[in-house]
Structures are given as structure tokens and as C-alpha cells.
């Protein structure tokens, strides 16, 4: 199988030198393994620099041959507005809770959209069915949606490497932007996050922004099913621990340490970024020295900062502030024979990074926010006897609670943590580290990628099942097979007419009324409207049409051209009084919700309530009602933003059977809701059943929306007219 990896930056820079960062480092080991199993891989990304048009052909050829990468060419202006603009001035600060640093601009978002389209173009050129496409990170939120619309069956994963913020922070994005981001990413079969919390925040944002609910992480959107779940990214444990235990590593570790043998090493390794909290860490180290003069000349802080986003001005000023702070600490605490901070503003090759980890007594990983943080994990599997001080704001803290956890905003807490770590007994460090290392071993980067692949495939298979039911409204399979009588059953809300904020606003369009009227003129066609609505409402809409009307989910029936309603089931509805007061309690408690009373049922509507509060209350209500419903004469059914309590033994399925003239008649049935599943189940096997919308169904076919139902009616009229015409010609 071929994997098409897509990320903004490639694992190599434009000139072929390696790119340092969590994504590149983490994935490289997985990719070697993937290839060793006989699979292929290409990596699609932006080279990080604009390449002149006339050089692009040769450049692409060279990059593919030498590094297996396919460059996405972005013009300098676009790249700047997309990457430095929307990615790094909007999403990055916002998703790391640096809301004051955020800029909101329609212009940079337009570039973001354009750049995502450019990525899509590059993928379209190489994509072949059977490929697995794995899109990475916040630069490409829109890409899954674009690809899905182009290739409906594409096997597609998305992984977010940074935090997903709480809804209150996410909603700071303008509505038009946040909706596009959420809808875009839903094009993937699987959306992976580093932690359970990020997953929950994402699901909550879906609910709050788009009103989309989920069933344990499964989301139905635009006829496609997506799974959102946590997959904490691991590291290549074997690679790090093997090298850390090698003679070569030991030799380099001794060489690096030769001038500072007696000093306990405190280490800090980061890309230069304000989210990593480097200045705060320096302040904490300064406070530690001030509070603990006994450690002066007995420790050193090795501070490795890897240059990153050097052309963004705020990063340049942050670098200056860090340089100054280091100078100030070294100036005031250092002596002629001791420098407290050894500062390295560059990346180290792996062969030197691991010996640095190995020499370390205290590892400081104290970001203000971090999606995961792989450095903490790499350190743990490479250290000899070093203690990890870890920010509770890093995703990694969820998996590494045995570390000394700190709040990066709490300076004195951090200074105390350094003291605790540097003075901790070796035996205690060992116990804690062993637990963490064995956990890391179980969840290596290979396992991580494997899980993501497996779950993507599983969801894609579910999607395939799901989509095989989708059918265009003009399909021949949905036409009558003969000239004999036809019986058509339509549910009303969500089937014939779309949902509105209030039930009384959901009325059919003129065009639909015309089509239905035309349909009613064919002598071999019988139409039934079978709805949860009450009698009065159905009469008001269909008063002059010769249809069967079935109200309140099958409780009442009015035959064509009749004025009287007949009860289809007997009911004394004794339960109603008690349940009504129950539902009214909820209506009072949940603003925007209300209780509707019908002859034989009660409905609690929460479509207009706050989505979170509505959903929580609905769950609570279902729970309470299910405890009192047994042998009480009623049953409870969850519908589309409603909960309906109905007389036992009634229902659309049984009602449909009662009004059908005989079971062999050609039958068509359309519905969108759980109450319609009753009909799909109970009508004869030969009935053509069509579900409208996304959720699971036992119907034979699926339409996308109410528009498709109308198109089907029009197509049927055309067909019947033709048949009628042909017959009269004979
Ligand atoms: C993003 C998220 C998430 C660093 N210095 C050197 C070096 N590195 C390597 C480390 C590590 C990687 O860079 C840094 O990864 P992090 O996870 O710490 O942070 P980000 O780059 O911000 O990554 C982050 C990650 O994506 C993965 O999803 O964990 O939260 O922000 O692997 O080893 N490597 C070498 N020399 C260095 O000097 N060779």
C-alpha cells in the first residue's frame, strides 16, 4: 500500500537538510518500518521557500529521487500570508491559549483556503484509489474536506499535533472561519488528537458551533462518518534506548561532560517558541539559585534552543529577551570559574542529543502549552538517573504523572520543583522512571501509527457500508416495477419538509404542494402522510388532498376524501398526567425547550435550547423515564432534537400495516427519524424504504436531504406520465 503523508513542512528543508521538530522526528522511524514491510510512501509538503517557476520541474524530480518528497509550490506572498499569517498568527497562538497574540483577518484566512487548495491539487495529481492519505496538523484543516468531495471513498486520516482548545477559546474565531475549519476536518475518516481532553473539546465545539452530535466519538456529517479519538503520540523507544546504552553514546557523554564533571546538569531542549515558556523557565532557575545558594557552583543549566520561525518578528523579540535574561543570570550568579547557563542556539544531531539527555540530572520541560511534547519522552528513555520536571499543560503530563508536575505560571513552584528534583534520592527517581518508561515502551510511535491506520480502515469500512445505501433520487431502482397500484408513505418533518426552529414554521413549499397534487391525480397511486404531528396540523396542510393522513405516530387515521378521524389503537393515556409534569419541569429548567401535548403522546423539544444544556437534559430525561416506563403503558423514543413519550403498542410501523390495503401492493416508504425505523422494519420485505439523512438505518436506501425526496416525486410523476401515455397510445 502507498502512504501519502501530507504536512505543511517536509522532513527536509528546501535544500535537503533535515528539519527538526516533533512531526519529522516522530514519524521518521515509523516510515522506515512501513517501507521495510514492502509498502511505499511519499511525503507531500511545502519546501519552506518559494522556488522560481522555471526551476520547479527539476527541483521536484530531485526531491522525489533523493528524499521521497513531493513539494507543494506556494508563491512567496501566499506562503507568507498562509503560514506566517493565518497559521502562526491566528491558529497557533489561539490553540495554545495565547489569545492576546491572535490576529483575526479575512485576508490571511483566504490565503489559508488557497494554500489548502494548492495542497489538494498536488495530491490529486498523484492519488490513486487504494492509497492511504494521512494529513497532519493545523495548517491543513480544510484539506480533508476538499479531498473527500473529490474522492468520496478516499482512505483519509487527520492528526492534530497541537492542543485543541476548549470551546470558549475556539469560538473566538469568527463564525464563518470556525465552521469551515470544523467542516473541513470532518472530511477525514479518522481525526486523531494527543489527549482525551482535546478530543472532548473538539466534539464539544462541533456541538456548539454546528449543532453536530456524536455517538461516542462517531460523527455523521454530510453522508459521511468520521471518528474522533485520542492517540497519544509515542517515540521510537528502541532507537533512543539502544543508542543511549551504546559505548559510542557513553564516550560522547563523557567528552561533553569533561569540564563539568562535578556539576549536576539541568537540561532544557526546545524549539524556540513562546508556548515553550523558556523565559519563565529561566526566571524559575534564577529563583532556584537565589533561594538555594548551596547549589551555586554545583549545577549548570544547559539550554538548547533550536531556531524556529526566525522570520516572524515576535519570535525575534522573544529571542532577544531570552538572550538578555541568560546574560543577566550568568552575569550576576556566574564567577570566573563557573557559568550557570550554557546556552546553545542551534540543533544538535541525534548522536549528541541523546548523550546530553543521558548526562542530565534534572530535565526541565515546562511549556505554557504543548500538544504532547516528545522531548520529555525521549529524555525518559535515554536518561541514566535523571528526574523529569514536567508542565501540567503539556499533553504528555496525562501519560507521565510520576514526573514532578508543575504549573509553568507558578515561579516559586517551579523553583521548588527544581530543588526537589535535583535533591531526589536515586532510588526514588528509579522507581518513578521505570513506571513511566515501561508505559512508553507499550505505546511507541509504531504502535501509535498502527492504531491510527487500523482505526482509519475500520471507519472507512463502516463508511463504505453506510454509503452503499446512498442513491440518486432519479435512480431506476426507485421506480415502480409495473403498472399495478402503488402505495407511498411519507413521514413529514425531515422527510417532506426540512426542520425549522419552531414546528409551526415547517410547511411545504408551493412547488412541493404542486408536485403532491399532481401525484394524487394518478389513479393507481395512494399516498399516506404518516407523521408525529397532531390531527389539526396535518389537516391544515393537506386539507384538500386525497391522502391518507396518519397523525401522532399512528394513533389516528383519516382516509382519503374523508373528514372523520379514526383511532387506530385504543388508549386511555393514564400515564400522561404524571409524565407531563415531568417534562414541564425540564421545559422550565432548560431555556428554549418546550413540551408539546398531543392526544396520545407528549413531546419534549430541545432544538432551540443551548446545545450542551439541551443534550445533557435529554440524556437525564431518557435516564429518568426509562426507569419508570416499564409496565406503565408508555414508551420513550429519542428523535431529532426531541424526546417523545408515546402509548405502548402504537407506532408508525403498526399503523402503516393497518392502512396498507394488502401486503403485496408495491410500497415506497420515506422517513428520517428513529420513529420511521419502525415502518422500515414492519413493512413487507419488498417495500422500497428510503432513509433521509445521516444516522444509521435499516432502510434499503438513503437520500441526502428533503430535496431528494422532492426530486424523487418529480421523477416518479415523469415516469407515471410516460407510462400512462404509452398505455393510452396502445
Ligand atoms: C509539535 C507539538 C508535539 C529538538 N531539538 C533537537 C531535536 N529536537 C527534536 C526532539 C523532538 C522534537 O524535536 C520536538 O518535539 P516536541 O514534541 O517537543 O515539540 P514541537 O516541535 O513543538 O512539536 C508538540 C509534536 O508536534 C508531535 O506531535 O509533541 O506538542 O508542538 O523529537 O528530539 N532533535 C535533534 N536535535 C535537536 O537539537 N536531533
XYZ file of C-alpha atoms and ligand atoms in Angstrom:
769
model
C 0.000 0.000 0.000
C 1.136 3.531 -0.645
C 1.002 6.113 2.110
C 0.715 9.727 1.063
C 1.832 11.743 4.045
C 0.840 15.360 3.949
C 2.169 18.057 6.230
C 2.960 21.701 5.825
C 6.707 21.211 6.170
C 8.631 18.329 4.725
C 11.077 16.282 6.816
C 13.841 18.074 4.925
C 14.277 21.774 4.365
C 14.272 23.246 0.851
C 17.996 22.496 0.463
C 17.678 18.887 1.640
C 18.995 19.385 5.188
C 16.873 17.706 7.895
C 14.022 19.549 9.572
C 13.929 19.371 13.368
C 10.543 19.139 15.044
C 8.148 16.751 16.659
C 6.480 15.662 13.451
C 9.612 14.927 11.426
C 11.452 13.177 14.254
C 8.468 11.191 15.412
C 7.404 9.906 12.040
C 10.787 9.059 10.556
C 11.103 5.799 12.464
C 7.559 4.750 11.641
C 8.212 5.372 7.967
C 11.341 3.219 7.847
C 9.296 0.401 9.363
C 6.404 0.974 6.962
C 8.767 0.740 3.989
C 10.529 -2.315 5.360
C 7.162 -4.104 5.218
C 7.069 -3.623 1.455
C 4.881 -0.517 1.469
C 5.535 2.740 -0.311
C 5.479 6.276 0.964
C 5.605 9.768 -0.480
C 5.620 12.886 1.639
C 3.815 15.930 0.283
C 4.618 19.352 1.741
C 5.784 22.897 1.286
C 9.572 23.173 0.883
C 9.628 26.268 3.121
C 10.759 28.624 0.391
C 9.406 29.828 -2.902
C 11.117 28.086 -5.811
C 11.226 30.010 -9.141
C 8.811 28.545 -11.662
C 11.460 27.592 -14.192
C 13.326 25.533 -11.575
C 10.286 23.733 -10.184
C 10.379 20.734 -12.536
C 13.983 19.841 -11.816
C 13.547 20.583 -8.155
C 10.560 18.224 -7.855
C 12.466 15.484 -9.652
C 15.466 15.865 -7.363
C 13.382 15.950 -4.159
C 11.441 12.843 -5.161
C 14.544 10.892 -6.069
C 16.661 11.922 -3.113
C 14.117 12.264 -0.317
C 10.829 10.717 -1.497
C 9.117 14.076 -1.122
C 6.756 15.993 -3.383
C 6.940 19.750 -2.982
C 3.826 21.928 -2.985
C 4.866 25.216 -4.542
C 3.386 28.297 -2.931
C 4.162 31.783 -4.189
C 6.088 33.794 -1.613
C 3.222 36.186 -0.914
C 0.735 33.364 -0.463
C 3.111 31.357 1.717
C 3.723 34.350 3.901
C 0.061 35.163 4.403
C -0.876 31.473 4.883
C 1.996 30.301 7.070
C 3.243 33.364 8.920
C -0.248 34.834 8.779
C -3.201 32.552 9.480
C -1.222 29.535 10.742
C 1.194 31.294 13.045
C -0.630 34.483 13.938
C -4.098 33.001 14.383
C -4.337 29.259 14.901
C -1.042 28.616 16.672
C -1.497 31.286 19.391
C -5.238 30.616 19.723
C -4.926 26.857 20.080
C -2.150 27.380 22.660
C -4.352 29.801 24.629
C -2.262 32.885 23.752
C -5.417 34.731 22.810
C -3.847 38.170 23.180
C -1.328 37.283 20.432
C -4.035 36.363 17.931
C -4.789 38.287 14.794
C -8.090 37.650 13.026
C -8.006 38.520 9.374
C -10.216 37.503 6.453
C -7.275 38.134 4.176
C -4.951 35.607 5.798
C -7.813 33.112 6.054
C -8.411 33.481 2.306
C -4.727 32.588 1.843
C -5.188 29.633 4.172
C -8.035 28.410 1.967
C -5.982 28.950 -1.170
C -2.951 27.139 0.225
C -5.125 24.172 1.270
C -6.417 24.079 -2.318
C -2.823 24.039 -3.590
C -2.066 21.044 -1.374
C -5.194 19.338 -2.682
C -4.061 19.945 -6.269
C -0.693 18.333 -5.599
C -2.382 15.299 -4.046
C -4.931 14.981 -6.845
C -2.062 14.641 -9.303
C -0.683 11.556 -7.596
C -3.617 9.998 -5.746
C -4.744 6.547 -6.774
C -7.589 4.555 -5.224
C -6.143 2.276 -2.561
C -3.671 4.885 -1.267
C -3.819 5.887 2.374
C -3.675 9.654 2.770
C -2.606 10.934 6.173
C -2.876 14.686 6.691
C -1.011 16.318 9.557
C -1.658 19.308 11.677
C -3.311 22.669 11.932
C -2.027 24.091 8.657
C -4.302 21.757 6.721
C -7.664 21.673 8.488
C -9.538 22.263 5.224
C -7.710 19.688 3.148
C -9.687 16.577 4.254
C -12.956 18.215 3.184
C -11.579 19.166 -0.231
C -10.209 15.678 -0.816
C -13.392 13.976 0.363
C -15.540 15.925 -2.088
C -13.176 14.969 -4.904
C -12.679 11.316 -3.888
C -15.689 10.168 -1.796
C -14.061 6.835 -0.903
C -10.550 8.046 -0.112
C -8.934 6.414 2.964
C -8.113 9.528 4.939
C -6.701 10.268 8.392
C -6.037 13.590 10.070
C -3.848 14.079 13.121
C -3.612 17.270 15.144
C -0.222 17.738 16.791
C -1.132 20.807 18.826
C -3.814 21.136 21.516
C -7.445 21.559 20.529
C -8.662 24.353 22.819
C -11.818 24.499 24.878
C -14.911 25.755 23.102
C -14.751 29.154 24.816
C -11.364 29.746 23.192
C -12.178 28.106 19.863
C -15.287 30.258 19.493
C -13.076 33.367 19.388
C -12.605 32.546 15.714
C -15.221 34.294 13.568
C -18.191 32.042 12.873
C -17.538 31.700 9.118
C -13.958 30.607 9.807
C -14.595 28.201 12.650
C -17.383 26.457 10.746
C -15.128 25.936 7.733
C -12.378 24.537 9.927
C -14.693 22.043 11.608
C -16.461 21.050 8.410
C -13.132 20.723 6.601
C -11.573 18.349 9.058
C -14.726 16.213 9.097
C -13.754 15.081 5.603
C -11.357 12.625 7.261
C -12.375 9.096 8.261
C -10.409 9.460 11.460
C -9.396 12.556 13.414
C -6.698 11.905 15.990
C -5.703 14.050 18.960
C -2.944 13.643 21.516
C -5.243 13.510 24.547
C -8.751 12.654 25.603
C -9.346 16.269 26.658
C -8.518 17.673 23.217
C -10.924 15.132 21.692
C -13.678 16.184 24.066
C -13.050 19.873 23.354
C -13.281 19.195 19.630
C -16.525 17.251 19.975
C -17.972 19.977 22.137
C -17.021 22.626 19.572
C -18.795 20.583 16.909
C -21.908 20.500 19.012
C -21.780 24.166 19.952
C -20.765 25.583 16.589
C -22.531 23.303 14.147
C -25.072 21.520 16.349
C -23.475 18.195 15.381
C -23.816 15.484 17.997
C -21.643 12.399 18.260
C -22.105 8.850 19.437
C -19.021 8.030 21.481
C -16.772 9.958 19.085
C -18.576 8.889 15.912
C -19.862 11.827 13.921
C -22.237 11.715 10.958
C -21.784 14.661 8.651
C -22.784 15.129 5.019
C -23.426 11.482 4.443
C -20.049 10.539 5.820
C -18.981 9.057 9.100
C -15.908 10.282 10.989
C -14.377 9.002 14.178
C -12.621 11.372 16.599
C -10.402 9.811 19.257
C -7.222 10.220 21.299
C -3.981 8.646 20.097
C -1.141 9.896 22.314
C 1.926 10.006 20.104
C 4.855 7.927 21.268
C 8.521 7.880 20.325
C 10.868 5.282 18.902
C 11.800 3.874 22.304
C 14.119 1.243 20.901
C 16.147 3.716 18.862
C 16.715 6.035 21.825
C 17.383 3.423 24.497
C 19.618 1.350 22.239
C 21.771 4.315 21.411
C 21.716 5.612 24.986
C 23.176 2.279 26.150
C 25.840 2.123 23.440
C 29.569 2.669 24.014
C 29.535 5.462 21.460
C 26.958 7.363 23.460
C 28.883 6.802 26.689
C 32.077 8.148 25.082
C 30.362 11.267 23.734
C 28.577 11.811 27.066
C 31.932 11.748 28.865
C 33.527 14.046 26.319
C 30.753 16.652 26.633
C 30.977 16.471 30.386
C 34.731 16.590 30.727
C 34.913 20.157 32.050
C 31.853 19.948 34.291
C 32.077 16.501 35.801
C 31.130 17.593 39.276
C 28.220 19.739 38.282
C 24.698 18.364 38.290
C 23.217 19.006 34.866
C 19.826 20.600 34.405
C 18.696 20.395 30.786
C 16.193 22.240 28.653
C 15.634 21.435 24.933
C 13.047 23.190 22.799
C 12.271 24.746 19.512
C 12.295 28.476 20.105
C 8.643 29.302 20.658
C 6.725 31.443 23.151
C 4.492 28.477 24.014
C 7.504 26.619 25.398
C 7.859 29.085 28.306
C 11.645 29.451 28.055
C 11.841 32.875 29.685
C 9.691 31.727 32.576
C 11.953 28.685 32.958
C 14.987 30.978 33.169
C 13.228 33.050 35.806
C 12.495 29.885 37.771
C 16.115 28.790 37.518
C 17.226 32.215 38.734
C 14.848 31.980 41.697
C 16.125 28.472 42.438
C 19.705 29.798 42.621
C 18.598 32.709 44.771
C 16.647 30.501 47.203
C 19.262 27.750 47.265
C 22.743 29.266 47.327
C 24.096 25.834 48.362
C 23.624 24.825 44.701
C 25.757 27.642 43.307
C 28.798 26.171 41.540
C 27.263 22.710 41.957
C 24.899 22.725 38.977
C 24.598 24.060 35.453
C 21.681 24.671 33.166
C 22.256 23.513 29.593
C 19.776 25.425 27.490
C 19.323 24.183 23.923
C 17.130 26.332 21.723
C 16.535 25.191 18.187
C 15.915 28.148 15.829
C 12.339 28.216 14.551
C 10.113 30.686 12.649
C 13.049 33.075 12.547
C 11.308 35.409 10.100
C 8.398 36.168 12.451
C 9.117 39.425 14.300
C 7.597 38.365 17.645
C 9.936 35.345 17.630
C 12.887 37.649 17.041
C 11.982 39.855 20.012
C 11.421 36.785 22.183
C 14.882 35.550 21.241
C 16.355 38.912 22.278
C 14.584 38.770 25.652
C 15.914 35.237 26.256
C 19.470 36.240 25.277
C 19.289 39.173 27.678
C 17.950 37.066 30.528
C 20.697 34.477 30.093
C 23.270 37.268 30.093
C 21.761 38.730 33.252
C 21.768 35.388 35.149
C 25.284 34.477 34.038
C 26.425 37.997 34.865
C 25.036 38.124 38.364
C 25.478 34.497 39.536
C 28.480 33.376 37.484
C 32.068 33.528 38.649
C 35.396 33.357 36.814
C 35.384 29.600 37.162
C 31.641 28.873 36.857
C 28.933 29.801 34.341
C 25.434 28.808 35.456
C 23.882 28.624 31.975
C 25.433 27.004 28.916
C 23.413 28.338 26.035
C 23.246 26.696 22.619
C 21.132 28.367 19.944
C 21.204 25.544 17.405
C 20.020 21.992 16.813
C 22.169 19.002 17.697
C 22.430 15.788 15.757
C 20.709 12.809 17.380
C 24.145 11.362 18.314
C 24.809 14.373 20.560
C 21.277 14.981 21.801
C 20.988 11.551 23.412
C 24.306 11.877 25.372
C 23.001 15.228 26.603
C 19.840 13.516 27.883
C 21.980 10.808 29.421
C 24.136 13.254 31.394
C 21.117 15.014 32.809
C 20.025 15.070 36.449
C 17.047 17.321 36.027
C 15.133 17.685 32.776
C 13.023 20.821 32.594
C 10.058 20.545 30.237
C 7.839 23.387 31.296
C 5.852 24.723 28.325
C 2.883 27.025 28.864
C 1.022 24.737 26.452
C 2.141 21.840 24.320
C 0.134 19.381 22.258
C 2.217 16.490 23.564
C 5.980 17.173 23.944
C 8.212 14.415 22.722
C 11.379 15.751 24.354
C 10.047 14.649 27.752
C 9.554 11.117 26.453
C 12.896 10.975 24.645
C 14.632 12.071 27.811
C 12.965 9.388 29.920
C 14.095 6.523 27.737
C 17.652 7.914 27.393
C 18.443 9.053 30.970
C 20.603 7.216 33.482
C 19.270 8.708 36.630
C 17.547 11.944 35.801
C 14.327 13.395 37.115
C 11.719 14.924 34.843
C 10.060 18.205 35.814
C 7.049 18.461 33.536
C 4.456 21.131 32.911
C 0.918 20.023 33.628
C -0.054 21.981 30.484
C 1.823 19.578 28.197
C -0.238 16.777 26.673
C 2.465 14.363 27.852
C 1.542 15.035 31.504
C -1.583 12.878 31.088
C 0.679 9.866 30.479
C 3.529 10.811 32.827
C 2.007 11.645 36.218
C 5.025 10.169 38.063
C 7.129 13.139 36.918
C 7.250 16.239 39.126
C 4.358 18.150 37.635
C 4.474 21.927 37.732
C 2.337 24.848 36.732
C 4.532 26.960 34.414
C 2.904 30.161 35.679
C 3.954 29.399 39.234
C 7.540 30.655 39.501
C 8.201 29.653 43.071
C 6.508 26.288 42.463
C 8.908 25.699 39.574
C 11.941 26.783 41.604
C 10.873 24.365 44.370
C 10.396 21.614 41.791
C 13.976 22.065 40.528
C 15.192 21.725 44.108
C 13.034 18.650 44.728
C 14.269 17.014 41.516
C 17.967 17.784 41.983
C 17.880 16.501 45.562
C 15.717 13.450 44.939
C 17.108 10.083 46.021
C 18.345 7.939 43.150
C 16.154 5.044 44.273
C 13.034 7.221 44.161
C 13.936 8.511 40.693
C 14.421 4.949 39.522
C 11.077 3.761 40.772
C 9.249 6.637 39.121
C 11.147 6.415 35.839
C 10.701 2.673 35.493
C 6.938 3.031 35.618
C 6.992 5.779 33.003
C 9.471 4.036 30.699
C 7.505 0.817 30.647
C 4.410 2.801 29.751
C 6.312 4.474 26.910
C 7.511 1.114 25.652
C 3.958 -0.095 25.289
C 2.983 2.948 23.309
C 5.783 3.548 20.863
C 5.405 5.634 17.732
C 4.956 2.391 15.740
C 2.002 1.373 17.884
C 0.619 4.866 17.564
C 0.751 4.883 13.771
C -0.547 1.309 13.592
C -3.551 2.178 15.734
C -4.281 5.219 13.599
C -4.088 3.151 10.430
C -6.292 0.350 11.807
C -8.952 2.679 13.117
C -8.968 4.676 9.897
C -9.515 1.495 7.926
C -12.249 0.360 10.285
C -14.089 3.657 9.989
C -13.617 3.686 6.222
C -15.205 0.232 6.042
C -18.147 1.435 8.090
C -18.396 4.331 5.674
C -18.467 2.005 2.737
C -21.396 0.116 4.269
C -23.016 3.402 5.030
C -22.543 4.780 1.545
C -23.622 1.750 -0.404
C -27.134 2.749 0.613
C -26.869 6.227 -0.882
C -28.815 6.505 -4.089
C -29.629 9.331 -6.503
C -33.337 10.244 -6.485
C -33.708 9.589 -10.222
C -32.369 6.028 -9.977
C -34.409 3.374 -11.826
C -34.304 1.162 -8.720
C -36.663 3.630 -7.088
C -39.353 3.380 -9.775
C -42.383 1.069 -9.741
C -41.759 -2.223 -11.491
C -45.231 -2.487 -13.011
C -48.353 -0.578 -13.780
C -50.178 -2.037 -10.804
C -51.190 0.058 -7.743
C -48.553 1.836 -5.664
C -48.715 2.856 -2.019
C -46.364 5.629 -0.881
C -45.782 6.536 2.774
C -44.088 9.819 3.617
C -43.019 10.934 7.021
C -43.476 14.716 7.305
C -40.749 16.626 9.238
C -37.248 15.989 7.959
C -38.651 13.977 5.024
C -41.089 16.119 3.080
C -40.046 19.419 4.682
C -36.798 20.467 6.355
C -36.674 21.196 10.096
C -37.349 24.739 11.308
C -36.775 26.353 14.702
C -40.472 26.031 15.536
C -42.735 23.193 14.372
C -45.436 25.544 13.007
C -42.906 27.097 10.601
C -42.193 23.799 8.845
C -44.642 23.974 5.939
C -44.238 22.609 2.394
C -43.122 24.865 -0.432
C -45.533 25.760 -3.238
C -43.539 23.554 -5.616
C -43.850 20.571 -3.316
C -47.594 21.111 -2.913
C -47.887 21.227 -6.719
C -45.936 18.014 -7.120
C -48.008 16.248 -4.474
C -51.202 17.455 -6.110
C -50.020 16.133 -9.469
C -49.120 12.825 -7.873
C -52.562 12.496 -6.329
C -54.115 12.633 -9.807
C -52.761 9.214 -10.830
C -55.479 6.673 -10.195
C -53.092 3.848 -9.304
C -51.224 5.900 -6.673
C -52.158 6.105 -2.983
C -50.259 8.476 -0.735
C -50.074 8.438 3.057
C -48.557 11.151 5.212
C -47.554 9.432 8.398
C -46.273 11.795 10.997
C -45.794 12.559 14.653
C -47.813 15.737 14.160
C -51.322 16.091 15.570
C -54.520 15.824 13.516
C -55.174 19.543 13.354
C -51.792 20.318 11.880
C -51.943 17.609 9.205
C -55.462 18.700 8.246
C -54.376 22.286 7.917
C -51.611 21.363 5.472
C -53.244 18.578 3.468
C -56.919 19.544 3.861
C -57.797 19.314 0.173
C -55.578 16.448 -0.872
C -56.870 12.907 -1.217
C -54.247 11.387 1.034
C -54.287 9.031 3.948
C -53.313 11.131 6.942
C -51.853 9.391 9.967
C -51.285 11.600 12.979
C -49.376 11.184 16.247
C -47.144 8.371 15.065
C -50.020 6.145 14.117
C -52.598 6.968 16.755
C -55.137 8.482 14.309
C -56.066 7.825 10.725
C -58.096 9.851 8.237
C -58.789 8.024 4.991
C -58.637 9.902 1.643
C -61.566 12.234 0.967
C -62.973 11.644 4.473
C -63.427 14.183 7.232
C -63.598 11.850 10.193
C -60.554 10.575 12.055
C -60.451 7.017 13.337
C -58.330 5.874 16.252
C -56.010 3.133 15.022
C -55.230 1.979 18.549
C -57.088 2.076 21.789
C -55.557 4.216 24.510
C -56.536 5.547 27.904
C -53.324 7.553 28.252
C -53.448 7.452 32.048
C -49.717 7.908 32.231
C -49.888 11.310 30.549
C -50.600 13.433 33.601
C -47.611 12.295 35.574
C -45.230 12.400 32.637
C -46.458 15.798 31.518
C -45.486 17.440 34.794
C -42.144 15.713 34.494
C -41.486 17.100 31.016
C -42.689 20.537 32.030
C -40.121 20.578 34.804
C -37.441 20.112 32.130
C -39.014 22.806 29.953
C -38.782 25.257 32.845
C -35.203 24.293 33.585
C -33.883 24.374 30.021
C -34.421 27.744 28.346
C -35.623 27.405 24.756
C -37.129 23.959 25.256
C -40.854 23.253 25.418
C -43.384 20.467 25.848
C -45.925 19.678 23.179
C -49.025 17.741 24.107
C -50.806 15.512 21.615
C -53.783 13.297 22.073
C -51.767 10.141 22.754
C -48.278 11.400 23.278
C -46.073 14.062 24.792
C -43.051 15.564 23.103
C -40.213 17.499 24.658
C -38.456 19.702 22.041
C -34.945 20.997 22.666
C -33.950 22.195 19.184
C -33.848 25.836 20.326
C -32.081 25.203 23.619
C -28.376 25.700 24.220
C -26.962 22.572 22.531
C -24.965 21.416 25.542
C -27.633 22.021 28.125
C -30.304 20.560 25.839
C -28.357 17.392 25.184
C -27.432 16.863 28.821
C -31.017 17.372 29.922
C -32.208 14.977 27.197
C -29.853 12.299 28.467
C -31.039 12.860 32.001
C -34.673 12.721 30.893
C -34.147 9.465 28.978
C -32.495 8.003 32.010
C -35.302 9.007 34.364
C -38.114 7.996 32.032
C -36.599 4.625 31.264
C -36.645 3.894 34.992
C -40.398 4.438 35.253
C -41.544 3.258 31.830
C -41.731 -0.490 32.382
C -45.365 -1.614 32.641
C -46.541 1.984 32.699
C -48.372 1.956 29.395
C -45.962 4.220 27.538
C -42.589 4.076 25.905
C -39.929 6.642 25.224
C -38.262 7.362 21.932
C -35.415 9.723 21.132
C -35.951 11.664 17.900
C -34.243 14.514 16.118
C -33.759 17.060 18.976
C -36.898 15.731 20.635
C -37.911 13.121 23.152
C -41.277 11.578 22.581
C -43.295 9.618 25.125
C -45.966 7.502 23.495
C -48.660 4.973 24.198
C -47.288 1.455 24.258
C -48.156 -0.783 21.299
C -48.684 2.110 18.907
C -46.166 3.379 16.417
C -45.805 4.145 12.748
C -44.868 0.588 11.806
C -48.077 -0.963 13.104
C -50.151 1.929 11.798
C -48.604 1.603 8.323
C -49.548 -2.077 8.223
C -53.125 -1.238 9.235
C -53.704 1.245 6.408
C -51.961 -0.762 3.684
C -54.762 -2.296 1.512
C -52.796 -5.535 1.137
C -49.247 -6.645 1.788
C -48.415 -7.374 -1.837
C -49.007 -3.850 -3.099
C -45.912 -2.021 -4.449
C -44.834 0.052 -1.443
C -42.472 3.002 -1.086
C -41.668 4.444 2.326
C -39.627 7.529 3.227
C -38.526 8.685 6.679
C -35.700 10.369 8.537
C -36.208 9.610 12.183
C -35.950 6.763 14.659
C -39.757 6.562 14.671
C -39.624 5.811 10.939
C -37.348 2.851 11.509
C -40.480 1.102 12.843
C -42.004 1.366 9.388
C -38.849 0.214 7.645
C -38.821 -2.814 9.921
C -42.511 -3.767 9.834
C -43.490 -3.197 6.218
C -43.213 -6.194 3.849
C -39.733 -7.099 2.598
C -40.432 -5.994 -0.948
C -41.137 -2.388 0.198
C -38.615 0.154 -1.068
C -37.512 2.009 2.071
C -35.502 5.228 1.957
C -33.873 6.959 4.889
C -33.310 10.708 4.646
C -30.121 11.918 6.324
C -27.072 10.638 8.070
C -27.662 8.395 11.017
C -27.799 4.596 10.982
C -30.767 2.903 9.416
C -32.224 -0.401 8.398
C -33.757 1.195 5.303
C -32.599 -0.150 1.936
C -31.567 3.229 0.546
C -30.516 6.656 1.690
C -31.183 10.195 0.454
C -29.111 13.184 1.495
C -31.931 15.626 2.168
C -35.601 16.506 1.777
C -34.734 17.985 -1.643
C -34.003 14.464 -2.863
C -37.489 13.365 -1.804
C -38.982 16.138 -3.877
C -36.769 15.206 -6.845
C -37.926 11.615 -6.493
C -41.585 12.695 -6.551
C -40.945 14.698 -9.722
C -39.133 11.775 -11.329
C -41.993 9.447 -10.410
C -44.543 11.825 -11.943
C -42.472 11.901 -15.136
C -42.307 8.128 -15.193
C -46.024 7.655 -14.491
C -46.962 10.221 -17.121
C -44.853 8.382 -19.671
C -46.329 5.001 -18.739
C -49.831 6.457 -18.843
C -49.121 8.000 -22.242
C -47.681 4.736 -23.595
C -50.702 2.824 -22.323
C -53.210 5.215 -23.912
C -51.279 5.072 -27.213
C -51.783 1.307 -27.276
C 4.718 19.573 17.800
C 3.875 19.936 19.027
C 4.025 17.571 19.773
C 14.607 19.236 19.327
N 15.851 19.744 19.391
C 16.636 18.911 18.722
C 15.864 17.873 18.253
N 14.628 18.099 18.633
C 13.526 17.199 18.344
C 13.199 16.434 19.589
C 11.732 16.142 19.409
C 11.267 17.283 18.532
O 12.378 17.935 18.012
C 10.485 18.303 19.314
O 9.223 17.792 19.509
P 8.220 18.362 20.576
O 7.148 17.394 20.749
O 8.953 18.592 21.819
O 7.712 19.781 20.043
P 7.246 20.500 18.637
O 8.319 20.594 17.654
O 6.638 21.792 19.041
O 6.132 19.555 18.027
C 4.208 19.021 20.175
C 4.765 17.276 18.490
O 4.422 18.191 17.459
C 4.462 15.876 17.991
O 3.118 15.715 17.788
O 4.543 16.748 20.778
O 3.389 19.303 21.269
O 4.066 21.301 19.390
O 11.556 14.939 18.762
O 14.004 15.319 19.612
N 16.353 16.861 17.536
C 17.678 16.888 17.256
N 18.469 17.894 17.684
C 17.997 18.912 18.419
O 18.732 19.813 18.784
N 18.179 15.900 16.549
